[in-house]
mmCIF file of C-alpha atoms and ligand atoms in Angstrom:
data_model
loop_
_atom_site.group_PDB
_atom_site.id
_atom_site.type_symbol
_atom_site.label_atom_id
_atom_site.label_comp_id
_atom_site.label_asym_id
_atom_site.label_seq_id
_atom_site.Cartn_x
_atom_site.Cartn_y
_atom_site.Cartn_z
ATOM 1 C CA MET A 1 -2.043 -1.515 -28.643
ATOM 2 C CA ASN A 2 -2.405 -5.035 -27.186
ATOM 3 C CA SER A 3 -3.783 -4.318 -23.690
ATOM 4 C CA PRO A 4 -6.011 -1.663 -22.096
ATOM 5 C CA PHE A 5 -3.011 -0.941 -19.822
ATOM 6 C CA ASP A 6 -0.973 0.199 -22.848
ATOM 7 C CA GLN A 7 -3.278 3.155 -23.349
ATOM 8 C CA THR A 8 -1.922 6.579 -22.430
ATOM 9 C CA HIS A 9 -4.008 9.352 -20.757
ATOM 10 C CA ASN A 10 -3.631 13.098 -20.336
ATOM 11 C CA HIS A 11 -2.977 13.005 -16.485
ATOM 12 C CA LEU A 12 -2.650 16.696 -16.198
ATOM 13 C CA ALA A 13 -6.188 17.305 -17.387
ATOM 14 C CA TRP A 14 -7.507 16.325 -13.907
ATOM 15 C CA HIS A 15 -4.486 17.384 -11.805
ATOM 16 C CA SER A 16 -2.856 13.998 -11.088
ATOM 17 C CA SER A 17 -0.418 14.434 -8.141
ATOM 18 C CA LYS A 18 2.034 12.089 -9.765
ATOM 19 C CA TRP A 19 2.212 14.037 -13.021
ATOM 20 C CA GLU A 20 1.778 17.579 -11.626
ATOM 21 C CA LYS A 21 5.014 17.218 -9.703
ATOM 22 C CA TYR A 22 6.934 17.166 -12.988
ATOM 23 C CA ARG A 23 4.616 19.288 -15.092
ATOM 24 C CA ASP A 24 6.498 20.971 -18.014
ATOM 25 C CA THR A 25 9.830 19.268 -17.117
ATOM 26 C CA GLY A 26 9.682 16.204 -19.422
ATOM 27 C CA ILE A 27 10.602 14.023 -16.377
ATOM 28 C CA ILE A 28 8.759 10.692 -16.401
ATOM 29 C CA PRO A 29 7.055 10.333 -13.034
ATOM 30 C CA LEU A 30 7.567 6.907 -11.458
ATOM 31 C CA TRP A 31 7.200 7.959 -7.857
ATOM 32 C CA VAL A 32 3.896 8.068 -5.776
ATOM 33 C CA ALA A 33 1.957 4.773 -5.591
ATOM 34 C CA ASP A 34 -0.851 5.176 -8.037
ATOM 35 C CA MET A 35 -1.167 3.705 -11.451
ATOM 36 C CA ASP A 36 -1.342 5.434 -14.853
ATOM 37 C CA PHE A 37 -4.210 3.101 -15.837
ATOM 38 C CA ALA A 38 -7.915 3.985 -16.161
ATOM 39 C CA VAL A 39 -10.140 2.411 -13.495
ATOM 40 C CA PRO A 40 -11.914 -0.882 -14.371
ATOM 41 C CA PRO A 41 -14.793 -0.275 -16.836
ATOM 42 C CA ALA A 42 -17.354 -1.428 -14.197
ATOM 43 C CA VAL A 43 -16.122 1.313 -11.851
ATOM 44 C CA GLN A 44 -16.293 3.897 -14.598
ATOM 45 C CA THR A 45 -19.792 2.849 -15.595
ATOM 46 C CA ALA A 46 -21.029 2.949 -12.021
ATOM 47 C CA LEU A 47 -19.512 6.405 -11.517
ATOM 48 C CA ALA A 48 -21.014 7.662 -14.834
ATOM 49 C CA ALA A 49 -24.528 6.501 -13.723
ATOM 50 C CA HIS A 50 -24.118 8.250 -10.382
ATOM 51 C CA VAL A 51 -23.124 11.531 -12.144
ATOM 52 C CA GLU A 52 -26.058 11.107 -14.498
ATOM 53 C CA HIS A 53 -28.375 10.784 -11.546
ATOM 54 C CA GLY A 54 -27.058 14.097 -10.337
ATOM 55 C CA VAL A 55 -27.913 14.159 -6.597
ATOM 56 C CA LEU A 56 -24.935 14.386 -4.345
ATOM 57 C CA GLY A 57 -26.025 15.015 -0.773
ATOM 58 C CA TYR A 58 -24.774 13.468 2.411
ATOM 59 C CA THR A 59 -24.571 9.799 1.818
ATOM 60 C CA ARG A 60 -24.850 6.811 4.123
ATOM 61 C CA VAL A 61 -22.890 3.540 3.916
ATOM 62 C CA PRO A 62 -24.711 1.671 1.141
ATOM 63 C CA ARG A 63 -26.919 -0.982 2.733
ATOM 64 C CA ASN A 64 -25.286 -3.774 0.772
ATOM 65 C CA LEU A 65 -21.705 -2.696 1.220
ATOM 66 C CA PRO A 66 -20.926 -4.372 4.590
ATOM 67 C CA GLN A 67 -22.220 -7.741 3.296
ATOM 68 C CA LEU A 68 -20.326 -7.302 -0.005
ATOM 69 C CA THR A 69 -17.156 -6.566 1.889
ATOM 70 C CA GLN A 70 -17.688 -9.609 4.111
ATOM 71 C CA GLN A 71 -18.127 -11.709 1.000
ATOM 72 C CA TYR A 72 -15.068 -10.135 -0.654
ATOM 73 C CA LEU A 73 -12.805 -10.979 2.360
ATOM 74 C CA GLN A 74 -14.240 -14.526 2.488
ATOM 75 C CA ARG A 75 -13.737 -15.045 -1.292
ATOM 76 C CA GLN A 76 -10.310 -13.557 -1.569
ATOM 77 C CA TYR A 77 -8.635 -14.750 1.625
ATOM 78 C CA GLY A 78 -11.022 -17.219 3.309
ATOM 79 C CA TRP A 79 -11.453 -14.658 6.097
ATOM 80 C CA ALA A 80 -14.779 -14.700 7.888
ATOM 81 C CA ILE A 81 -15.536 -11.511 9.687
ATOM 82 C CA ASP A 82 -18.663 -10.073 11.367
ATOM 83 C CA GLU A 83 -20.053 -6.984 9.591
ATOM 84 C CA VAL A 84 -20.020 -5.022 12.837
ATOM 85 C CA SER A 85 -16.187 -5.192 12.737
ATOM 86 C CA LEU A 86 -16.033 -2.854 9.745
ATOM 87 C CA VAL A 87 -15.101 0.826 10.155
ATOM 88 C CA TRP A 88 -15.280 2.898 6.979
ATOM 89 C CA LEU A 89 -12.482 5.346 6.407
ATOM 90 C CA PRO A 90 -11.762 7.983 3.801
ATOM 91 C CA GLY A 91 -8.089 6.949 3.617
ATOM 92 C CA LEU A 92 -5.469 4.741 5.189
ATOM 93 C CA VAL A 93 -2.770 7.271 6.104
ATOM 94 C CA LEU A 94 -5.631 8.411 8.364
ATOM 95 C CA GLY A 95 -6.165 4.884 9.544
ATOM 96 C CA ILE A 96 -2.482 4.483 10.485
ATOM 97 C CA ASN A 97 -2.580 7.750 12.519
ATOM 98 C CA LEU A 98 -5.866 6.862 14.186
ATOM 99 C CA ALA A 99 -4.479 3.443 15.264
ATOM 100 C CA VAL A 100 -1.398 5.099 16.788
ATOM 101 C CA ARG A 101 -3.582 7.704 18.521
ATOM 102 C CA ALA A 102 -6.160 5.232 19.789
ATOM 103 C CA VAL A 103 -3.759 2.592 21.054
ATOM 104 C CA CYS A 104 -0.841 4.640 22.402
ATOM 105 C CA ALA A 105 -1.401 7.193 25.210
ATOM 106 C CA GLU A 106 1.013 10.072 25.572
ATOM 107 C CA GLY A 107 4.402 8.666 26.506
ATOM 108 C CA ASP A 108 3.689 5.313 24.787
ATOM 109 C CA ALA A 109 5.459 4.123 21.700
ATOM 110 C CA TYR A 110 4.885 1.899 18.669
ATOM 111 C CA ALA A 111 7.319 -0.357 16.756
ATOM 112 C CA THR A 112 7.618 -0.710 13.040
ATOM 113 C CA PHE A 113 10.044 -2.119 10.454
ATOM 114 C CA THR A 114 12.130 0.053 8.125
ATOM 115 C CA PRO A 115 12.417 0.843 5.244
ATOM 116 C CA VAL A 116 8.706 1.569 5.207
ATOM 117 C CA TYR A 117 5.967 3.777 3.634
ATOM 118 C CA PRO A 118 6.882 7.181 5.216
ATOM 119 C CA PRO A 119 3.542 7.841 6.998
ATOM 120 C CA PHE A 120 4.327 4.834 9.169
ATOM 121 C CA LEU A 121 7.254 6.896 10.550
ATOM 122 C CA ASP A 122 5.590 10.263 10.366
ATOM 123 C CA ALA A 123 2.687 9.211 12.628
ATOM 124 C CA ALA A 124 5.068 9.407 15.627
ATOM 125 C CA LYS A 125 5.642 13.112 15.113
ATOM 126 C CA ASN A 126 2.075 13.766 14.004
ATOM 127 C CA GLN A 127 0.520 12.094 17.052
ATOM 128 C CA ALA A 128 3.406 12.908 19.479
ATOM 129 C CA ARG A 129 4.023 9.264 20.291
ATOM 130 C CA GLY A 130 7.336 7.367 20.604
ATOM 131 C CA LEU A 131 8.727 5.396 17.638
ATOM 132 C CA ILE A 132 10.750 2.189 17.721
ATOM 133 C CA ALA A 133 12.095 1.916 14.171
ATOM 134 C CA LEU A 134 13.626 -1.558 13.498
ATOM 135 C CA PRO A 135 15.565 -2.137 10.329
ATOM 136 C CA LEU A 136 14.568 -5.204 8.283
ATOM 137 C CA ILE A 137 17.464 -7.532 7.512
ATOM 138 C CA ASN A 138 18.637 -7.110 3.967
ATOM 139 C CA GLN A 139 20.045 -10.296 2.484
ATOM 140 C CA ALA A 140 20.850 -9.583 -1.111
ATOM 141 C CA MET A 141 17.594 -7.569 -1.372
ATOM 142 C CA ASP A 142 15.521 -10.332 0.131
ATOM 143 C CA PHE A 143 14.240 -8.579 3.275
ATOM 144 C CA GLY A 144 13.384 -10.310 6.502
ATOM 145 C CA ILE A 145 12.342 -9.532 10.078
ATOM 146 C CA ASP A 146 15.004 -9.359 12.748
ATOM 147 C CA PHE A 147 13.089 -11.103 15.477
ATOM 148 C CA ALA A 148 15.978 -10.928 17.945
ATOM 149 C CA ALA A 149 16.177 -7.153 17.569
ATOM 150 C CA LEU A 150 12.405 -6.902 17.945
ATOM 151 C CA GLU A 151 12.432 -8.875 21.115
ATOM 152 C CA SER A 152 15.313 -6.944 22.743
ATOM 153 C CA SER A 153 13.798 -3.564 21.665
ATOM 154 C CA LEU A 154 10.462 -4.427 23.144
ATOM 155 C CA ALA A 155 12.018 -5.719 26.335
ATOM 156 C CA ALA A 156 13.953 -2.427 26.651
ATOM 157 C CA ASN A 157 10.797 -0.279 25.941
ATOM 158 C CA PRO A 158 8.070 -0.932 28.549
ATOM 159 C CA HIS A 159 6.037 1.841 26.899
ATOM 160 C CA ALA A 160 5.651 -0.059 23.608
ATOM 161 C CA ARG A 161 1.876 -0.654 22.965
ATOM 162 C CA LEU A 162 1.558 -1.177 19.266
ATOM 163 C CA LEU A 163 3.207 -3.071 16.387
ATOM 164 C CA LEU A 164 2.531 -1.467 13.060
ATOM 165 C CA ILE A 165 3.200 -3.805 10.128
ATOM 166 C CA CYS A 166 2.944 -3.411 6.384
ATOM 167 C CA HIS A 167 1.710 -6.636 4.799
ATOM 168 C CA PRO A 168 2.510 -6.936 1.944
ATOM 169 C CA HIS A 169 5.347 -4.599 2.644
ATOM 170 C CA ASN A 170 5.807 -1.238 0.815
ATOM 171 C CA PRO A 171 8.614 -0.642 -0.347
ATOM 172 C CA VAL A 172 10.299 -3.971 -0.310
ATOM 173 C CA GLY A 173 7.426 -5.965 -2.041
ATOM 174 C CA LYS A 174 7.511 -8.706 0.508
ATOM 175 C CA VAL A 175 4.486 -10.919 1.344
ATOM 176 C CA TRP A 176 5.039 -12.072 4.897
ATOM 177 C CA SER A 177 4.671 -15.798 5.266
ATOM 178 C CA ALA A 178 2.414 -17.670 7.664
ATOM 179 C CA ASP A 179 5.440 -18.601 9.690
ATOM 180 C CA GLU A 180 6.689 -15.014 9.875
ATOM 181 C CA LEU A 181 3.214 -13.766 10.835
ATOM 182 C CA ARG A 182 2.827 -16.445 13.547
ATOM 183 C CA GLN A 183 6.300 -15.668 14.866
ATOM 184 C CA LEU A 184 5.316 -11.991 15.074
ATOM 185 C CA GLY A 185 2.072 -13.096 16.791
ATOM 186 C CA THR A 186 4.117 -14.866 19.458
ATOM 187 C CA VAL A 187 6.119 -11.731 20.144
ATOM 188 C CA VAL A 188 2.937 -9.609 20.181
ATOM 189 C CA ALA A 189 1.294 -11.871 22.738
ATOM 190 C CA ARG A 190 4.437 -12.017 24.926
ATOM 191 C CA HIS A 191 4.671 -8.210 25.090
ATOM 192 C CA ASP A 192 0.944 -7.655 25.318
ATOM 193 C CA LEU A 193 0.778 -5.384 22.198
ATOM 194 C CA ILE A 194 -1.952 -4.383 19.796
ATOM 195 C CA VAL A 195 -1.240 -4.953 16.119
ATOM 196 C CA CYS A 196 -2.093 -2.680 13.286
ATOM 197 C CA SER A 197 -1.638 -4.475 9.966
ATOM 198 C CA ASP A 198 -1.833 -2.303 6.882
ATOM 199 C CA GLU A 199 -2.850 -4.689 4.165
ATOM 200 C CA VAL A 200 -3.791 -2.211 1.430
ATOM 201 C CA HIS A 201 -1.510 -3.968 -1.128
ATOM 202 C CA CYS A 202 -2.983 -7.473 -0.508
ATOM 203 C CA ASP A 203 -4.690 -7.756 -3.834
ATOM 204 C CA LEU A 204 -1.518 -7.007 -5.743
ATOM 205 C CA ILE A 205 0.364 -10.222 -5.250
ATOM 206 C CA LEU A 206 2.258 -11.082 -8.351
ATOM 207 C CA PRO A 207 3.254 -14.810 -8.338
ATOM 208 C CA ASP A 208 0.418 -17.295 -8.620
ATOM 209 C CA THR A 209 2.130 -19.379 -5.987
ATOM 210 C CA LEU A 210 1.594 -16.810 -3.182
ATOM 211 C CA LYS A 211 -1.585 -15.972 -1.406
ATOM 212 C CA HIS A 212 -2.409 -13.177 1.016
ATOM 213 C CA LEU A 213 -2.962 -14.325 4.575
ATOM 214 C CA PRO A 214 -4.349 -11.524 6.816
ATOM 215 C CA PHE A 215 -2.390 -11.205 10.071
ATOM 216 C CA ALA A 216 -5.665 -11.700 12.103
ATOM 217 C CA LEU A 217 -6.351 -14.942 10.233
ATOM 218 C CA ALA A 218 -2.841 -16.235 10.702
ATOM 219 C CA ASN A 219 -3.198 -15.475 14.481
ATOM 220 C CA PRO A 220 -6.885 -16.095 15.296
ATOM 221 C CA GLU A 221 -6.069 -15.954 19.026
ATOM 222 C CA LEU A 222 -4.835 -12.407 18.376
ATOM 223 C CA ALA A 223 -7.777 -11.253 16.249
ATOM 224 C CA ALA A 224 -9.173 -9.381 19.247
ATOM 225 C CA ARG A 225 -6.079 -7.277 19.499
ATOM 226 C CA THR A 226 -5.656 -6.560 15.772
ATOM 227 C CA ILE A 227 -6.662 -3.557 13.614
ATOM 228 C CA THR A 228 -6.472 -4.536 9.909
ATOM 229 C CA LEU A 229 -6.430 -1.694 7.400
ATOM 230 C CA MET A 230 -7.553 -2.383 3.891
ATOM 231 C CA GLY A 231 -8.930 -0.463 0.912
ATOM 232 C CA MET A 232 -9.682 -0.486 -2.724
ATOM 233 C CA GLY A 233 -7.574 2.566 -3.594
ATOM 234 C CA LYS A 234 -4.392 0.801 -4.723
ATOM 235 C CA THR A 235 -5.744 -2.259 -6.600
ATOM 236 C CA TYR A 236 -8.512 -0.487 -8.450
ATOM 237 C CA ASN A 237 -6.640 2.799 -8.817
ATOM 238 C CA ILE A 238 -9.239 4.900 -7.045
ATOM 239 C CA ALA A 239 -6.873 6.575 -4.511
ATOM 240 C CA GLY A 240 -8.309 9.933 -5.504
ATOM 241 C CA LEU A 241 -11.734 8.862 -4.078
ATOM 242 C CA GLY A 242 -10.524 8.064 -0.617
ATOM 243 C CA VAL A 243 -12.001 4.587 0.023
ATOM 244 C CA ALA A 244 -10.801 2.339 2.760
ATOM 245 C CA PHE A 245 -11.872 0.430 5.840
ATOM 246 C CA ALA A 246 -10.613 -1.062 9.026
ATOM 247 C CA VAL A 247 -11.522 -4.496 10.405
ATOM 248 C CA ILE A 248 -11.529 -4.307 14.179
ATOM 249 C CA GLU A 249 -13.142 -7.407 15.728
ATOM 250 C CA ASN A 250 -12.814 -6.361 19.353
ATOM 251 C CA ALA A 251 -15.703 -4.066 20.368
ATOM 252 C CA GLU A 252 -13.656 -2.170 22.986
ATOM 253 C CA LEU A 253 -10.725 -1.486 20.551
ATOM 254 C CA ARG A 254 -13.230 -0.491 17.857
ATOM 255 C CA ALA A 255 -14.831 1.963 20.249
ATOM 256 C CA LYS A 256 -11.443 3.563 21.080
ATOM 257 C CA PHE A 257 -10.658 3.837 17.369
ATOM 258 C CA ARG A 258 -14.064 5.415 16.725
ATOM 259 C CA THR A 259 -13.532 7.905 19.635
ATOM 260 C CA ALA A 260 -10.269 8.972 18.002
ATOM 261 C CA MET A 261 -12.262 9.600 14.756
ATOM 262 C CA ALA A 262 -15.200 11.467 16.381
ATOM 263 C CA HIS A 263 -16.112 14.663 14.457
ATOM 264 C CA LEU A 264 -12.687 14.852 12.848
ATOM 265 C CA VAL A 265 -13.083 12.258 10.174
ATOM 266 C CA PRO A 266 -15.648 12.744 7.420
ATOM 267 C CA ASP A 267 -17.665 9.914 5.868
ATOM 268 C CA ILE A 268 -16.405 8.394 2.626
ATOM 269 C CA ASN A 269 -17.722 10.570 -0.189
ATOM 270 C CA ALA A 270 -20.660 9.571 -2.346
ATOM 271 C CA PHE A 271 -18.607 8.586 -5.391
ATOM 272 C CA GLY A 272 -16.163 6.646 -3.207
ATOM 273 C CA TYR A 273 -19.000 4.358 -2.037
ATOM 274 C CA THR A 274 -20.115 3.839 -5.639
ATOM 275 C CA ALA A 275 -16.697 2.994 -6.820
ATOM 276 C CA MET A 276 -16.038 0.682 -3.899
ATOM 277 C CA LEU A 277 -19.295 -1.264 -4.534
ATOM 278 C CA ALA A 278 -18.367 -1.738 -8.243
ATOM 279 C CA ALA A 279 -14.802 -2.686 -7.436
ATOM 280 C CA MET A 280 -15.847 -5.337 -4.980
ATOM 281 C CA SER A 281 -18.607 -6.828 -7.242
ATOM 282 C CA ASP A 282 -17.477 -6.812 -10.855
ATOM 283 C CA CYS A 283 -13.770 -6.383 -11.209
ATOM 284 C CA GLU A 284 -11.933 -9.660 -10.639
ATOM 285 C CA PRO A 285 -11.244 -10.425 -14.395
ATOM 286 C CA TRP A 286 -9.842 -6.794 -14.698
ATOM 287 C CA ARG A 287 -7.636 -7.449 -11.589
ATOM 288 C CA GLN A 288 -6.256 -10.651 -13.087
ATOM 289 C CA GLU A 289 -5.389 -8.761 -16.399
ATOM 290 C CA LEU A 290 -3.775 -6.067 -14.350
ATOM 291 C CA LEU A 291 -1.634 -8.580 -12.472
ATOM 292 C CA THR A 292 -0.492 -10.141 -15.735
ATOM 293 C CA TYR A 293 0.521 -6.690 -17.097
ATOM 294 C CA LEU A 294 2.316 -5.762 -13.860
ATOM 295 C CA ARG A 295 4.290 -9.042 -13.977
ATOM 296 C CA GLY A 296 5.530 -8.167 -17.451
ATOM 297 C CA ASN A 297 6.546 -4.670 -16.291
ATOM 298 C CA ARG A 298 8.230 -5.980 -13.215
ATOM 299 C CA ASP A 299 10.274 -8.359 -15.420
ATOM 300 C CA CYS A 300 11.391 -5.419 -17.590
ATOM 301 C CA VAL A 301 12.531 -3.535 -14.477
ATOM 302 C CA VAL A 302 14.341 -6.522 -12.984
ATOM 303 C CA ALA A 303 16.104 -7.336 -16.296
ATOM 304 C CA THR A 304 17.248 -3.775 -16.755
ATOM 305 C CA MET A 305 18.468 -3.395 -13.211
ATOM 306 C CA LYS A 306 20.462 -6.576 -13.563
ATOM 307 C CA ARG A 307 22.227 -5.073 -16.651
ATOM 308 C CA LEU A 308 22.788 -1.833 -14.743
ATOM 309 C CA LYS A 309 24.169 -3.691 -11.771
ATOM 310 C CA ILE A 310 21.588 -2.071 -9.519
ATOM 311 C CA ALA A 311 20.387 -4.585 -6.889
ATOM 312 C CA VAL A 312 16.582 -4.773 -6.862
ATOM 313 C CA THR A 313 13.927 -6.622 -4.837
ATOM 314 C CA ARG A 314 12.063 -9.569 -6.372
ATOM 315 C CA VAL A 315 8.751 -7.764 -5.969
ATOM 316 C CA ASP A 316 6.363 -10.385 -4.892
ATOM 317 C CA ALA A 317 3.674 -7.773 -4.256
ATOM 318 C CA THR A 318 2.839 -4.129 -5.155
ATOM 319 C CA TYR A 319 3.929 -2.373 -8.328
ATOM 320 C CA LEU A 320 6.985 -0.798 -6.564
ATOM 321 C CA ALA A 321 10.588 -1.961 -7.115
ATOM 322 C CA TRP A 322 13.143 -1.071 -4.456
ATOM 323 C CA LEU A 323 16.582 -0.215 -5.847
ATOM 324 C CA ASP A 324 19.875 -0.137 -3.979
ATOM 325 C CA CYS A 325 21.556 2.950 -5.495
ATOM 326 C CA ARG A 326 23.961 3.618 -2.642
ATOM 327 C CA HIS A 327 26.917 3.559 -5.080
ATOM 328 C CA ILE A 328 25.430 6.402 -7.131
ATOM 329 C CA PRO A 329 26.059 9.858 -5.594
ATOM 330 C CA ASP A 330 22.767 11.642 -4.873
ATOM 331 C CA ALA A 331 20.915 9.038 -6.947
ATOM 332 C CA HIS A 332 17.459 10.686 -6.697
ATOM 333 C CA ALA A 333 18.669 14.011 -8.137
ATOM 334 C CA PHE A 334 20.891 12.142 -10.616
ATOM 335 C CA PHE A 335 18.028 10.227 -12.225
ATOM 336 C CA GLU A 336 15.784 13.319 -12.143
ATOM 337 C CA GLN A 337 18.424 15.169 -14.087
ATOM 338 C CA HIS A 338 18.351 12.402 -16.646
ATOM 339 C CA GLY A 339 14.520 12.486 -16.840
ATOM 340 C CA VAL A 340 13.254 9.945 -14.409
ATOM 341 C CA GLY A 341 11.379 10.889 -11.253
ATOM 342 C CA LEU A 342 11.641 8.153 -8.628
ATOM 343 C CA SER A 343 10.851 8.139 -4.880
ATOM 344 C CA ASN A 344 13.795 8.974 -2.600
ATOM 345 C CA GLY A 345 14.509 6.305 -0.054
ATOM 346 C CA ALA A 346 15.401 8.697 2.782
ATOM 347 C CA PRO A 347 11.831 9.369 3.955
ATOM 348 C CA PHE A 348 11.386 5.531 4.039
ATOM 349 C CA GLY A 349 14.331 5.336 6.455
ATOM 350 C CA ALA A 350 16.869 4.185 3.816
ATOM 351 C CA ALA A 351 18.978 6.874 2.279
ATOM 352 C CA GLY A 352 20.648 5.822 -0.989
ATOM 353 C CA PHE A 353 17.757 3.558 -2.047
ATOM 354 C CA LEU A 354 15.146 4.511 -4.555
ATOM 355 C CA ARG A 355 11.607 3.254 -5.233
ATOM 356 C CA LEU A 356 10.453 2.819 -8.813
ATOM 357 C CA ASN A 357 6.633 2.645 -9.535
ATOM 358 C CA PHE A 358 6.250 0.461 -12.669
ATOM 359 C CA ALA A 359 2.441 0.720 -12.919
ATOM 360 C CA CYS A 360 2.438 2.575 -16.219
ATOM 361 C CA PRO A 361 2.158 1.755 -19.930
ATOM 362 C CA ARG A 362 5.038 -0.468 -20.973
ATOM 363 C CA ASP A 363 6.345 1.966 -23.636
ATOM 364 C CA LEU A 364 6.595 4.641 -21.062
ATOM 365 C CA LEU A 365 8.375 2.326 -18.609
ATOM 366 C CA ASN A 366 10.800 1.252 -21.334
ATOM 367 C CA GLU A 367 11.542 4.898 -22.124
ATOM 368 C CA ALA A 368 12.293 5.528 -18.427
ATOM 369 C CA LEU A 369 14.490 2.468 -18.251
ATOM 370 C CA GLN A 370 16.393 3.563 -21.373
ATOM 371 C CA ARG A 371 16.915 6.965 -19.815
ATOM 372 C CA MET A 372 18.398 5.361 -16.704
ATOM 373 C CA THR A 373 20.591 3.111 -18.852
ATOM 374 C CA ARG A 374 21.906 6.125 -20.839
ATOM 375 C CA ALA A 375 22.425 8.099 -17.650
ATOM 376 C CA LEU A 376 24.582 5.398 -16.104
ATOM 377 C CA ALA A 377 26.561 4.914 -19.302
ATOM 378 C CA ILE A 378 27.987 8.425 -19.001
ATOM 379 C CA ILE A 379 29.221 8.328 -15.401
HETATM 380 C C1 PLP B 1 1.102 0.718 2.861
HETATM 381 C C2 PLP B 1 0.241 1.886 2.445
HETATM 382 N N1 PLP B 1 -0.697 2.333 3.341
HETATM 383 C C3 PLP B 1 -1.485 3.363 2.936
HETATM 384 C C4 PLP B 1 -1.340 4.108 1.758
HETATM 385 C C5 PLP B 1 -2.186 5.224 1.452
HETATM 386 O O1 PLP B 1 -3.511 4.952 1.574
HETATM 387 P P1 PLP B 1 -4.579 6.136 1.418
HETATM 388 O O2 PLP B 1 -4.384 6.715 0.046
HETATM 389 O O3 PLP B 1 -5.884 5.435 1.529
HETATM 390 O O4 PLP B 1 -4.352 7.149 2.532
HETATM 391 C C6 PLP B 1 -0.316 3.647 0.879
HETATM 392 C C7 PLP B 1 -0.109 4.325 -0.379
HETATM 393 O O5 PLP B 1 0.814 4.163 -1.067
HETATM 394 C C8 PLP B 1 0.456 2.575 1.222
HETATM 395 O O6 PLP B 1 1.488 2.110 0.438
#
């Protein structure tokens, strides 16, 4: 064993969603976006101390958390925010739905780009709001924004109020550039929209040459009409604790968002705060090691897909590879039958594509890739 990320764990002992789905089937689960790795040691130590203390009543936002978050955003992205802009959330699917509900009245609509993380699309049904789903342009699995289609759809939809973006983008692994973000900003200003930018994958950028640029920082003149969603759940693998936050610099917009939350949304749980404090303070070396390991796993996936003639994204961010399997009939069921459980593209708005989560020990990943190779050798 060369790396802590090579270590295997009994995920069924604590009911992991990812593993429970395929319990007793032998199928390797490479679907939902959490990692098979233990949390950073600093997070584990902080949680153990909290359990040891043994008191678990109602818990306030730790007094040092807003300042730590402010420092984290400054350090990681050079983004200076005011502490009052922070809204703590026990999850980001919640944040997406709150943004849709707070910004769009009944009869209004929001626009988003597909394929996309399914809750971006589901929020329309859940909140009874209109959806303008705009396909990204796919140029040999390098995805881009169709600005002309965005302009004409917005011009044709006077009820559009919100643009919901995923940055970096799940599932296509794209880090939107400063130019793309500014071009989006121009469209947003022209159509008088609010932006909700889900940036939960922002600390999982794989190439050293790329840096995360928050939408609100790329478009400072639009900061007052931006809701940025962030969280520690993906990067530090604490999705089970429900830890996230929104940055909403405009007091009026923040008040609307809080009104949508009132008495429906619980506080972050006590362990969530503890884990978030540790993740923000002490885990940068762990994150760097994680990125190195993920780059290696990504390279294994890309090399295998090349051999299998399955077109795949470059994966600049996230630990999710997006595979074009339109030539394989019922590809999702096909790979399940051969022992690999991937995410089906249809709920992302792209039937025939599959999403492969490569955040697992390399031996397990290689076993899954071999199964896919053997499966394709026999059709
Ligand atoms: C873009 C995006 N937003 C939100 C989430 C989920 O966040 P949470 O677990 O905090 O609800 C995910 C999970 O994969 C995601 O990819």
